[in-house]
Short mmCIF file of C-alpha atoms in Angstrom, two decimals:
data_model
loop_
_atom_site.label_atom_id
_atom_site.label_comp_id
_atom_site.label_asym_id
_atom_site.label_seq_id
_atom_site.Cartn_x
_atom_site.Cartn_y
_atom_site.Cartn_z
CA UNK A 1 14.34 -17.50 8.86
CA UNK A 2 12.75 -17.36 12.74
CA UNK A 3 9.81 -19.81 12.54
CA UNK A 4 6.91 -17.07 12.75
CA UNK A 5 4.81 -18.64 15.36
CA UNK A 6 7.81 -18.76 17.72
CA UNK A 7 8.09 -16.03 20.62
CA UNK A 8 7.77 -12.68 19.08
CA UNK A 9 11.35 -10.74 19.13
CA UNK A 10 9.86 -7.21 19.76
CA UNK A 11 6.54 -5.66 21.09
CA UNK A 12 3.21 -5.62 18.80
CA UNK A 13 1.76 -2.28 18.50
CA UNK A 14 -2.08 -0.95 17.86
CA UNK A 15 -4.84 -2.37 15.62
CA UNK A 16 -6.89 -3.57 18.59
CA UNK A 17 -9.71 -3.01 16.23
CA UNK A 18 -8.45 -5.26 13.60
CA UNK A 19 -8.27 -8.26 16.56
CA UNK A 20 -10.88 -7.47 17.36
CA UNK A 21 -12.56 -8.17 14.07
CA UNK A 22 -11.14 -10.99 13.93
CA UNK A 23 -11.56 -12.82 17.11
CA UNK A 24 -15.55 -11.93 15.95
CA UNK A 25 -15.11 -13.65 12.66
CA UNK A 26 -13.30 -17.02 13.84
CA UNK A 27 -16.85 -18.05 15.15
CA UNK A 28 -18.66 -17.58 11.99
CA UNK A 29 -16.05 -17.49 9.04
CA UNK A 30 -14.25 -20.00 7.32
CA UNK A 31 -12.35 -17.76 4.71
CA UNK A 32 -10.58 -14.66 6.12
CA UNK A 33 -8.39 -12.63 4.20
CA UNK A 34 -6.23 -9.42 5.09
CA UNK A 35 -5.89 -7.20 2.41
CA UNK A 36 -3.00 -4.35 2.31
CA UNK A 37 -0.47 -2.66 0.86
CA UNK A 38 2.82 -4.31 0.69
CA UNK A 39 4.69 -3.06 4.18
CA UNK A 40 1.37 -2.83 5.88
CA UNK A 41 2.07 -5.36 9.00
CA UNK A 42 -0.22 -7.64 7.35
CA UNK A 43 1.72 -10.42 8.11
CA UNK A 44 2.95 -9.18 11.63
CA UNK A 45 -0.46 -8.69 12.34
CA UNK A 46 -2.15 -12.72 11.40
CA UNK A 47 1.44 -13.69 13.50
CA UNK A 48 -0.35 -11.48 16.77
CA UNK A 49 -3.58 -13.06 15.97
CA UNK A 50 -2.11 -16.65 15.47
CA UNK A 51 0.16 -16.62 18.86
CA UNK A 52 -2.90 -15.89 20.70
CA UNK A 53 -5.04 -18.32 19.34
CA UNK A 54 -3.03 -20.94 19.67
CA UNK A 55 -4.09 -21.07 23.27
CA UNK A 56 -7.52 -22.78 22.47
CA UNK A 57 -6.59 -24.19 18.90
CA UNK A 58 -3.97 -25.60 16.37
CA UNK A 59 -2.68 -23.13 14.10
CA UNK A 60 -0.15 -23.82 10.96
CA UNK A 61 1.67 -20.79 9.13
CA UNK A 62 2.17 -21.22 5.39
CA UNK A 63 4.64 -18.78 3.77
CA UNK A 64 3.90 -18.53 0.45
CA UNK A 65 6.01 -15.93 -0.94
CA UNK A 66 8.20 -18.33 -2.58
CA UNK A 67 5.33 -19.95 -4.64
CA UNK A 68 4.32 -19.57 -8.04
CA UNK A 69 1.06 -21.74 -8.53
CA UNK A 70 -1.49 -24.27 -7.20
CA UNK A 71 1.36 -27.34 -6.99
CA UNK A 72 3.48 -24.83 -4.75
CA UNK A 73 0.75 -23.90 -2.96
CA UNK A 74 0.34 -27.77 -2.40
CA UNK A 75 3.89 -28.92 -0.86
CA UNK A 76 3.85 -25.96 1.33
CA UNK A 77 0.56 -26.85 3.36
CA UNK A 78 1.14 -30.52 2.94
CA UNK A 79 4.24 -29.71 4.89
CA UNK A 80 2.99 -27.29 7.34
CA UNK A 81 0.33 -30.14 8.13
CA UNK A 82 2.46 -32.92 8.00
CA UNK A 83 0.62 -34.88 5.20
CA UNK A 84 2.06 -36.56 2.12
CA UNK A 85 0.93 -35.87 -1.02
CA UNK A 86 -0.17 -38.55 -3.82
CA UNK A 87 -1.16 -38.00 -7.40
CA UNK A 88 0.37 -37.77 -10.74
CA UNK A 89 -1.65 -34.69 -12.03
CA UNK A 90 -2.42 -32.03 -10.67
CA UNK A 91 -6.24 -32.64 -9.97
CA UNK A 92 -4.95 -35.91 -8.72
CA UNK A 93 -2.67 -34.05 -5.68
CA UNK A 94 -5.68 -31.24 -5.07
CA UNK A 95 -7.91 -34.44 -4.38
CA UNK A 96 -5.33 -36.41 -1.98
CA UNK A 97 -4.73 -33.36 -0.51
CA UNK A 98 -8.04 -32.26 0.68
CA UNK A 99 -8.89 -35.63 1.81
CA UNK A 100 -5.86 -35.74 4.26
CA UNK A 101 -7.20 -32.34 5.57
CA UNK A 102 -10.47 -33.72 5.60
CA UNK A 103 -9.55 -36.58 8.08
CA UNK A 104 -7.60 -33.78 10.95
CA UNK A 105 -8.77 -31.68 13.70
CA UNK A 106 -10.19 -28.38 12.81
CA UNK A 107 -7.13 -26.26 12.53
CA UNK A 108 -6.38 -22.50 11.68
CA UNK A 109 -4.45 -22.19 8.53
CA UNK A 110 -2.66 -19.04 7.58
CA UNK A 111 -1.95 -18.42 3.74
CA UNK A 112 0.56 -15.58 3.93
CA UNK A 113 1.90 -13.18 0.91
CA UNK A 114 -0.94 -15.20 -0.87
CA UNK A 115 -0.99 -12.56 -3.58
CA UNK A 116 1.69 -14.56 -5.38
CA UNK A 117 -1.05 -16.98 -6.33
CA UNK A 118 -4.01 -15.82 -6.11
CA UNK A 119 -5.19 -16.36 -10.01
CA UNK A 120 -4.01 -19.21 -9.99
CA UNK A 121 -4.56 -20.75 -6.69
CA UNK A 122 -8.16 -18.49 -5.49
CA UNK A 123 -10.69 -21.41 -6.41
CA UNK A 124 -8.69 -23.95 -4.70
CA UNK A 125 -8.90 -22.24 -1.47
CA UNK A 126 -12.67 -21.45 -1.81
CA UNK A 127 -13.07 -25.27 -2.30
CA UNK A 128 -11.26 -26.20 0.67
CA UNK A 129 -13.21 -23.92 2.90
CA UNK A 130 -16.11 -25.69 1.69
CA UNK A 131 -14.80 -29.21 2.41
CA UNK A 132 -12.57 -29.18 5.11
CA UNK A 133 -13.08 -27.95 8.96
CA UNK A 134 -10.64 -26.16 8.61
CA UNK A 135 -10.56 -22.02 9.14
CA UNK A 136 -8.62 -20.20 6.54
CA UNK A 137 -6.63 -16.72 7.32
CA UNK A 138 -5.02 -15.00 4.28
CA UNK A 139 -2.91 -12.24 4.01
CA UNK A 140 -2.59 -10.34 0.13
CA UNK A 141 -2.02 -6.90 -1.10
CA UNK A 142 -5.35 -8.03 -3.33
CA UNK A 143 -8.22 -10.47 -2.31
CA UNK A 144 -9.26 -13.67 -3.36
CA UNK A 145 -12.63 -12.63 -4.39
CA UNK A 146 -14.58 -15.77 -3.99
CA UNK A 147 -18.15 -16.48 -2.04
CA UNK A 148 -17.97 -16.71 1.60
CA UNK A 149 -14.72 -14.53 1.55
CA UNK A 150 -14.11 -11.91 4.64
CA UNK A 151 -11.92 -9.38 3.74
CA UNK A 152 -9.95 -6.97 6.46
CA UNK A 153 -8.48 -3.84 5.23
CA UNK A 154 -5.60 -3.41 6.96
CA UNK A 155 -4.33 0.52 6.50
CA UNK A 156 -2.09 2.80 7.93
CA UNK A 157 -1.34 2.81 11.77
CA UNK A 158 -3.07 4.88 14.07
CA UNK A 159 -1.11 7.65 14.61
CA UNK A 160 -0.57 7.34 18.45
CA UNK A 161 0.47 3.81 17.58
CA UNK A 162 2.87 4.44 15.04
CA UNK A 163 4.59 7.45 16.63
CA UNK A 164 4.86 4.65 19.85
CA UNK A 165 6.32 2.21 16.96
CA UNK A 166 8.87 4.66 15.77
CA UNK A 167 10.35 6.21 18.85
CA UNK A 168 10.26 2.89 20.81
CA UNK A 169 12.68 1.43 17.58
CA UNK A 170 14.75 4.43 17.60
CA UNK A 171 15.24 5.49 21.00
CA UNK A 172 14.12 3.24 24.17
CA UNK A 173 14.99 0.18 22.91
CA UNK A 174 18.87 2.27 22.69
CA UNK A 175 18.26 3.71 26.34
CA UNK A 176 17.41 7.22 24.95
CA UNK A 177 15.05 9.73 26.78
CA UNK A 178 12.13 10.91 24.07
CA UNK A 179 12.30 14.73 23.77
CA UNK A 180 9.20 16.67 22.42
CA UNK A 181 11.21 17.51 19.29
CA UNK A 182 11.69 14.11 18.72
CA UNK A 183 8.13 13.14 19.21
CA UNK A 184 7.12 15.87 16.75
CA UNK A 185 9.60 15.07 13.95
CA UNK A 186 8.38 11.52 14.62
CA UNK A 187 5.00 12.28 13.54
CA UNK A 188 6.62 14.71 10.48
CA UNK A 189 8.07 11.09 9.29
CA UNK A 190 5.48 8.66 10.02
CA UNK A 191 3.36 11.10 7.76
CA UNK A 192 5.75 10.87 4.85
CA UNK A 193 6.02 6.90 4.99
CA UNK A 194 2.19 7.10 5.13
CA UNK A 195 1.73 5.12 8.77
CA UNK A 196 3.25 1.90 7.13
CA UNK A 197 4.47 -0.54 9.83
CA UNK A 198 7.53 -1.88 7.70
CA UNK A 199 8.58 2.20 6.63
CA UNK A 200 8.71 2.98 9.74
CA UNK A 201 10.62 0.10 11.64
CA UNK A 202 12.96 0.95 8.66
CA UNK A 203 13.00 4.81 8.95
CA UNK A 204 13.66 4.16 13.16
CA UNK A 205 16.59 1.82 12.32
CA UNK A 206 18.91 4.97 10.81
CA UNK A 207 18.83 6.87 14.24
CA UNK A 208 21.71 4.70 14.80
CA UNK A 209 23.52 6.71 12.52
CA UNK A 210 21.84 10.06 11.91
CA UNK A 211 19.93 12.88 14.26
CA UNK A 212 15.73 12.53 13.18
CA UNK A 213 16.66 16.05 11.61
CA UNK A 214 18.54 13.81 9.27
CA UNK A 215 16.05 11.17 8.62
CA UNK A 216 13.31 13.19 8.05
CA UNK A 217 15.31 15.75 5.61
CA UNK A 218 16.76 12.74 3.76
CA UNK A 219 13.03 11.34 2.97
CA UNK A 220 13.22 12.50 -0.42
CA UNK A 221 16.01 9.75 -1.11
CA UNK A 222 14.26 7.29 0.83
CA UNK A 223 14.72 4.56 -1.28
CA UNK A 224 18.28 4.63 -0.77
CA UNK A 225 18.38 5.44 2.76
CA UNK A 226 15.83 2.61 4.27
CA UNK A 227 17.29 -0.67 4.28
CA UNK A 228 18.65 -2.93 7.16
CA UNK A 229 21.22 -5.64 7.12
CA UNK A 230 18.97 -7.83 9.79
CA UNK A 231 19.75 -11.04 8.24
CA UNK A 232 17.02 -12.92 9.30
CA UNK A 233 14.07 -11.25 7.95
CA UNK A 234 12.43 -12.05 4.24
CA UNK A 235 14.67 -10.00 1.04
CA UNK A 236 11.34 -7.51 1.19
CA UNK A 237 11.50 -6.51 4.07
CA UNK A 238 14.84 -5.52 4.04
CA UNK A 239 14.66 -1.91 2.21
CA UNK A 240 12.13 0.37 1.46
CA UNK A 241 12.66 -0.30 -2.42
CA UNK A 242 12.08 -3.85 -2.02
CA UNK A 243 8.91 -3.38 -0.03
CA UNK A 244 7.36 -1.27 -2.86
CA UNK A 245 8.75 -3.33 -5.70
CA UNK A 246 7.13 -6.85 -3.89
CA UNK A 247 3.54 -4.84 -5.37
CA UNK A 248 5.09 -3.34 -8.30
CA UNK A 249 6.38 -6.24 -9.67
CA UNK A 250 2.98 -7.92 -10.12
CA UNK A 251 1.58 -4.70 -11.93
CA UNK A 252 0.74 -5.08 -15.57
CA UNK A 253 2.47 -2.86 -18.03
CA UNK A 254 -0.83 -0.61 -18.34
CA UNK A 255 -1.67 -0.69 -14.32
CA UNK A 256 2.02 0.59 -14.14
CA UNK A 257 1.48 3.54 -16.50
CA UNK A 258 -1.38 4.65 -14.61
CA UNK A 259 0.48 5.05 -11.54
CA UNK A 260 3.42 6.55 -13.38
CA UNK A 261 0.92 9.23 -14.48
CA UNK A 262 -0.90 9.29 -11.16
CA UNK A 263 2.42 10.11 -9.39
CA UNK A 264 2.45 13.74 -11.74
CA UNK A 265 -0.62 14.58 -8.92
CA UNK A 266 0.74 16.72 -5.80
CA UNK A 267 -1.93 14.82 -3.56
CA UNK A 268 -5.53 13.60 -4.72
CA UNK A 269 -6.88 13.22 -8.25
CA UNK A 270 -9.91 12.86 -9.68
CA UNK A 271 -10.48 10.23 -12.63
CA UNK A 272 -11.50 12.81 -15.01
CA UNK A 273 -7.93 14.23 -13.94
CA UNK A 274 -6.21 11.46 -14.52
CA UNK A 275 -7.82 10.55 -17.66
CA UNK A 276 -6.52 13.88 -19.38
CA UNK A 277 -2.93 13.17 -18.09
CA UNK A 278 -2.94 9.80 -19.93
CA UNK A 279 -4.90 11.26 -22.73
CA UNK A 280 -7.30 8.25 -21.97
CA UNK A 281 -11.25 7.90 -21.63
CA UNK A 282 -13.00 8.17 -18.33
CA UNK A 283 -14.15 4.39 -18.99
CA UNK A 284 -10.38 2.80 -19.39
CA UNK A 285 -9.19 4.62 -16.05
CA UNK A 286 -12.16 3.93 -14.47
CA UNK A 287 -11.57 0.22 -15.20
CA UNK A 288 -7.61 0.20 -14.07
CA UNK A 289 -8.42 2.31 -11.68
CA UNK A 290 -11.04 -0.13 -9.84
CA UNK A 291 -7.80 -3.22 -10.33
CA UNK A 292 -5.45 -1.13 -8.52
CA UNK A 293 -7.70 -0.51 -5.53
CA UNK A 294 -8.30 -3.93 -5.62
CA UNK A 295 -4.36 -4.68 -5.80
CA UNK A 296 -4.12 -1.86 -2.76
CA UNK A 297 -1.82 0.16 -5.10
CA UNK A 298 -4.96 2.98 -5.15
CA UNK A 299 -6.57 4.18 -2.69
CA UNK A 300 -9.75 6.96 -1.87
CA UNK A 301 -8.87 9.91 -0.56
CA UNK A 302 -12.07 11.29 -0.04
CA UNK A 303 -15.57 10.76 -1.97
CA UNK A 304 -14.53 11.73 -5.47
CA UNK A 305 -10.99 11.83 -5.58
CA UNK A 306 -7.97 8.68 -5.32
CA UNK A 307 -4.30 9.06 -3.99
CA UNK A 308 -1.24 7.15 -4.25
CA UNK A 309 0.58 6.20 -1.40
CA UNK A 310 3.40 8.91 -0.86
CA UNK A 311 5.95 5.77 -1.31
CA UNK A 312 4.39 4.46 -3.91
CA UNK A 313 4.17 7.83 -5.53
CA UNK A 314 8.09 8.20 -5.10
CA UNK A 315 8.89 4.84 -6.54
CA UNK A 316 6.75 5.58 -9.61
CA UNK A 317 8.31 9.17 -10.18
CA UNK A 318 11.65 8.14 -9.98
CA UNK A 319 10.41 5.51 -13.34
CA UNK A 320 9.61 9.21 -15.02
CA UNK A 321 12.83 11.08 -13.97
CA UNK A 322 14.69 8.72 -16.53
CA UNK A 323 11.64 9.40 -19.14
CA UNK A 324 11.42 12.82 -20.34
CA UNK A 325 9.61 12.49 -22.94
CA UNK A 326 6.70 10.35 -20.66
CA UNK A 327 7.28 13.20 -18.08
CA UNK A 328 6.41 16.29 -20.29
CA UNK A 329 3.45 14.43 -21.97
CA UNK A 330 2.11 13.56 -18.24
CA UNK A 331 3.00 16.97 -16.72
CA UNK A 332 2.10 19.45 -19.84
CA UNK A 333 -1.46 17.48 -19.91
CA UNK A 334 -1.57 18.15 -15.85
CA UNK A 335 -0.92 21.58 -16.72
CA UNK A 336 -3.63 21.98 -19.48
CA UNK A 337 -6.24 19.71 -17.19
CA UNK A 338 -5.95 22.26 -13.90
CA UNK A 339 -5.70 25.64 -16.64
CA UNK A 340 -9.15 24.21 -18.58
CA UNK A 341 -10.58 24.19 -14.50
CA UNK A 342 -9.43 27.98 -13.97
CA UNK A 343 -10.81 29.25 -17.17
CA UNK A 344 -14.07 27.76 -16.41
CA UNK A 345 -14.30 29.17 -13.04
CA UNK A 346 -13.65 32.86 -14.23
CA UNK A 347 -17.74 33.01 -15.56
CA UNK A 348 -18.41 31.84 -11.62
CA UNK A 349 -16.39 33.58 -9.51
CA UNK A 350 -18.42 36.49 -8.50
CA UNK A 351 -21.39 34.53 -8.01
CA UNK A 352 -23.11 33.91 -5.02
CA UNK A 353 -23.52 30.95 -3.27
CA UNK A 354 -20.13 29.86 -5.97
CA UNK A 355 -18.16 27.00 -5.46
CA UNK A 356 -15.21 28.18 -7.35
CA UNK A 357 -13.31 28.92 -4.48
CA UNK A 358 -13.82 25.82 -2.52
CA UNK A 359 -13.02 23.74 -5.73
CA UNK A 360 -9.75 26.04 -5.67
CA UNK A 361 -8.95 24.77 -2.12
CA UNK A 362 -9.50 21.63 -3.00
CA UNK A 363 -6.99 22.05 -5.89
CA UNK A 364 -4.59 24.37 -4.70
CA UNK A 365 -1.33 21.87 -4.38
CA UNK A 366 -1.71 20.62 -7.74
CA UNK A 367 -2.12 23.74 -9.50
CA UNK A 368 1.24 24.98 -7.70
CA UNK A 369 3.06 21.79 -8.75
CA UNK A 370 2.00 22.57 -11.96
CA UNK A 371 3.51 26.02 -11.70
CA UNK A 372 6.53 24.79 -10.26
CA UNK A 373 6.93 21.80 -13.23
CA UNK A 374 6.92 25.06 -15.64
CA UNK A 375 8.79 27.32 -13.65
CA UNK A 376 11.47 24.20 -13.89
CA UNK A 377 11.67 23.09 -17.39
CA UNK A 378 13.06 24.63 -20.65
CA UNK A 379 11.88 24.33 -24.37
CA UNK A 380 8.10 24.17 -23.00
CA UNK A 381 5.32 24.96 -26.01
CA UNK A 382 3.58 28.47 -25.89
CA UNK A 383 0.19 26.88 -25.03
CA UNK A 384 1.62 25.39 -21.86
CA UNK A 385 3.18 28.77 -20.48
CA UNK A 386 0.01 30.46 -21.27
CA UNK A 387 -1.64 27.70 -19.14
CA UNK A 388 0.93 28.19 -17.04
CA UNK A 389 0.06 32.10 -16.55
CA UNK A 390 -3.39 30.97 -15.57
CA UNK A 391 -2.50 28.37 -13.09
CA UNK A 392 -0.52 31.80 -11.34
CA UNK A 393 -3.11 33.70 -12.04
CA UNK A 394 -5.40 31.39 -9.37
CA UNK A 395 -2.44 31.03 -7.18
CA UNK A 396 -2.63 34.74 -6.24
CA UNK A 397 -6.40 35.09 -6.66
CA UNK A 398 -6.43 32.70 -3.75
CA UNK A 399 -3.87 34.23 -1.46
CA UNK A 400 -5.15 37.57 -2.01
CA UNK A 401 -8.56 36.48 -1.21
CA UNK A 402 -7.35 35.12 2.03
CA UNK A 403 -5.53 38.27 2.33
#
C-alpha cells in the first residue's frame, strides 16, 4: 500500500472548515478524534492535515485497521516511532512503551480506523495523552469518549465540493468537457450516495464504462455496480459494499435489527415510529438509538426525527428482501403506526390554527411507501388493507388540498 504521508496521487477537495478546526485545536489539544461514517474521507482528510503539518513538526501515521486489541495497537506505534518494545505482560509493554515516547520530541501521532479498538484500546490512549508530549489525531466511525477528548464530525461534502469531486474523477481527469447535464445529474448522484467522499470517487470511476444516465439509473444496484480494481488502496475501499460492511460488521445483533427496521422508513423517523415497527418501548430504542449515533450509523435529520444514510439504508434492506417474514412484521407495523396518525388527525382537521396538515407534510413519503408496500404484496391481513385505505385516504386529502 502507498505510504500515506507520501505525495498525494490526486487533488484534496473542500472541508476548509474542518482544517480549519483543526489547525485551532493543535495549540490547545492533546486528544483529537474525527468521527464519521465509514467512506466519509476521514482518513483522506487527517492525511491533508498531516502533509501540511509536517512543515513545522514530526508526524507518524498508524494504520490500525488490521488490529484487534491494545498489544496490536502496541507494535504498530512502536514501529511507526521506531522504538522497541520490552515486557512480558501486557501492562509490562504499555509501561516500556510510554516511557520510550516519553523520552522523544513532541510528535503528531495519527491513530487511523481506530474504531477497531476502541473498547479495548480507549483508556490507553487517554493515558498517553496525559503522559507523553505527544499530540494525538484519531480517526473512528465512533469516539473514544474519554476526558480531554476533541471530537470532529466529519459529514457529508459540501455540495459545490463534491459535485467538483465527482466530475473532476469522471471527466477532466479523462480530457472531457463538463456539460450542464452532466453537472446536474452529478448533483442527482452525489445526493443518492449522501455526499460521501469514498461513494462518490467510486460512482465517478464507472463513467469509464457507462453515460451518467447510466450511473445514476443503476443506483438502485449500487452495491454491485461500485467497486474498483485499483490495487493499491485498503479491501474497503474498494466497493461500495465493503465500505458499508467495514461499520456493519461491528454492529451488535440488536443495533443491526434496528437499522433493518429503520430502513422500512421512506426518509426520517421518529423514535416513537420506530418503536412501533420493532414492537419495542420508547426506552430500548431510545437507548440503541443514542449507540448508533454514537457509532455514526444514525444520524438527526431534523429536531425530532433520525435518518439512515441512503447507503446504509440500502445495505440494510437488501438483509430484509431475503426475510419475509421480518419484512411484513416491520412494514405491516409501519403501516398501522402512520394509519393510528391519520385517524387521530380526522377530530383536528378542520380546526383552526391545526397542525394536521403540516404533520401530513412532514409525513407524506412514508405514508406513500406504506401504500405502495400494500399495493405490492399478496396474502396481507384485513386490518392492514383497511389501514391501508386510510393511508390513501390522506394521500388524496393532501393533493386535493393543494389542488
Amino acid at each position: 500500500m502507498v505510504d500515506p504521508l507520501s505525495r498525494p496521487l490526486d487533488r484534496f477537495f473542500g472541508r476548509d472548515k474542518e482544517l480549519e478546526r483543526l489547525n485551532a485545536w493543535l495549540s490547545d489539544a492533546n486528544l483529537i478524534t474525527l468521527v464519521g461514517p465509514p467512506g466519509s474521507g476521514k482518513t483522506r482528510l487527517i492525511v491533508e492535515f498531516a502533509n501540511r503539518a509536517k512543515e513545522e513538526h514530526v508526524v507518524v501515521f498508524c494504520d490500525l485497521s488490521d488490529a484487534r486489541n491494545s498489544s496490536d495497537l502496541f507494535d504498530v506505534v512502536a514501529q511507526a516511532l521506531d522504538v522497541k518494545v520490552r515486557g512480558d505482560t501486557l501492562p509490562e509493554r504499555c509501561e516500556h512503551l510510554l516511557s520510550a515516547m516519553s523520552g522523544l520530541d513532541p510528535t503528531l501521532i495519527v491513530l487511523d480506523n481506530f474504531e477497531t479498538i476502541v473498547d479495548d484500546a480507549a483508556l490507553v490512549v487517554s493515558d498517553w495523552t496525559s503522559k507523553s508530549p505527544h499530540t494525538f489525531f484519531v480517526t473512528s466511525t465512533v469516539a473514544l469518549d474519554v476526558r480531554g477528548e476533541r471530537t470532529l464530525t466529519i459529514g457529508p461534502l459540501e455540495s459545490e465540493d463534491a459535485a467538483a469531486l465527482f466530475l473532476e474523477r469522471a471527466y477532466e481527469e479523462r480530457g472531457l468537457d463538463v456539460s450542464d447535464t452532466a453537472s446536474a445529474v452529478s448533483r442527482h448522484v452525489i445526493e443518492r450516495l449522501d455526499g460521501l467522499p469514498l461513494a462518490i470517487e467510486l460512482a465517478a470511476r464507472q463513467s469509464e464504462f457507462l453515460t451518467l444516465d447510466e450511473v445514476e439509473a443503476q443506483l438502485d444496484s449500487a452495491f454491485d455496480l461500485l467497486t474498483t480494481g485499483d490495487r493499491d488502496l485498503p479491501e474497503r475501499h474498494r466497493s461500495l459494499q465493503a465500505m458499508v460492511e467495514w461499520g456493519w460488521t461491528r454492529l451488535d445483533a440488536s443495533e443491526r435489527e434496528i437499522i433493518r427496521a429503520a430502513s422500512v422508513f421512506d426518509g426520517a423517523f421518529t423514535v416513537d415510529a420506530l418503536a412501533c415497527v420493532l414492537d419495542a418501548t420508547k426506552t430500548d430504542v431510545q437507548t440503541r438509538i443514542r449507540a448508533l449515533r454514537l457509532k455514526s450509523m444514525v444520524s438527526w435529520y431534523d429536531a425530532s426525527r433520525f435518518r439512515l444514510l441512503n447507503t446504509i439504508k440500502l445495505y440494510a434492506s437488501s438483509y430484509l428482501e431475503n426475510d419475509d417474514v421480518a419484512m411484513r412484521s416491520f412494514c405491516s407495523r409501519h403501516v398501522s403506526f402512520f394509519a393510528g396518525k391519520v385517524r387521530s388527525w380526522l377530530p383536528e382537521i378542520n380546526k383552526s390554527g391545526s397542525t394536521v396538515w403540516a404533520e401530513l407534510d412532514a409525513d407524506r413519503a412514508n405514508i406513500v411507501a406504506g401504500v405502495r408496500w400494500v399495493i405490492e404484496t399478496a396474502d396481507l391481513s384485513t386490518d392492514v388493507i383497511e389501514d391501508a385505505l386510510f393511508l390513501g385516504l390522506a394521500i388524496f386529502a393532501a393533493h386535493d388540498r393543494r389542488g
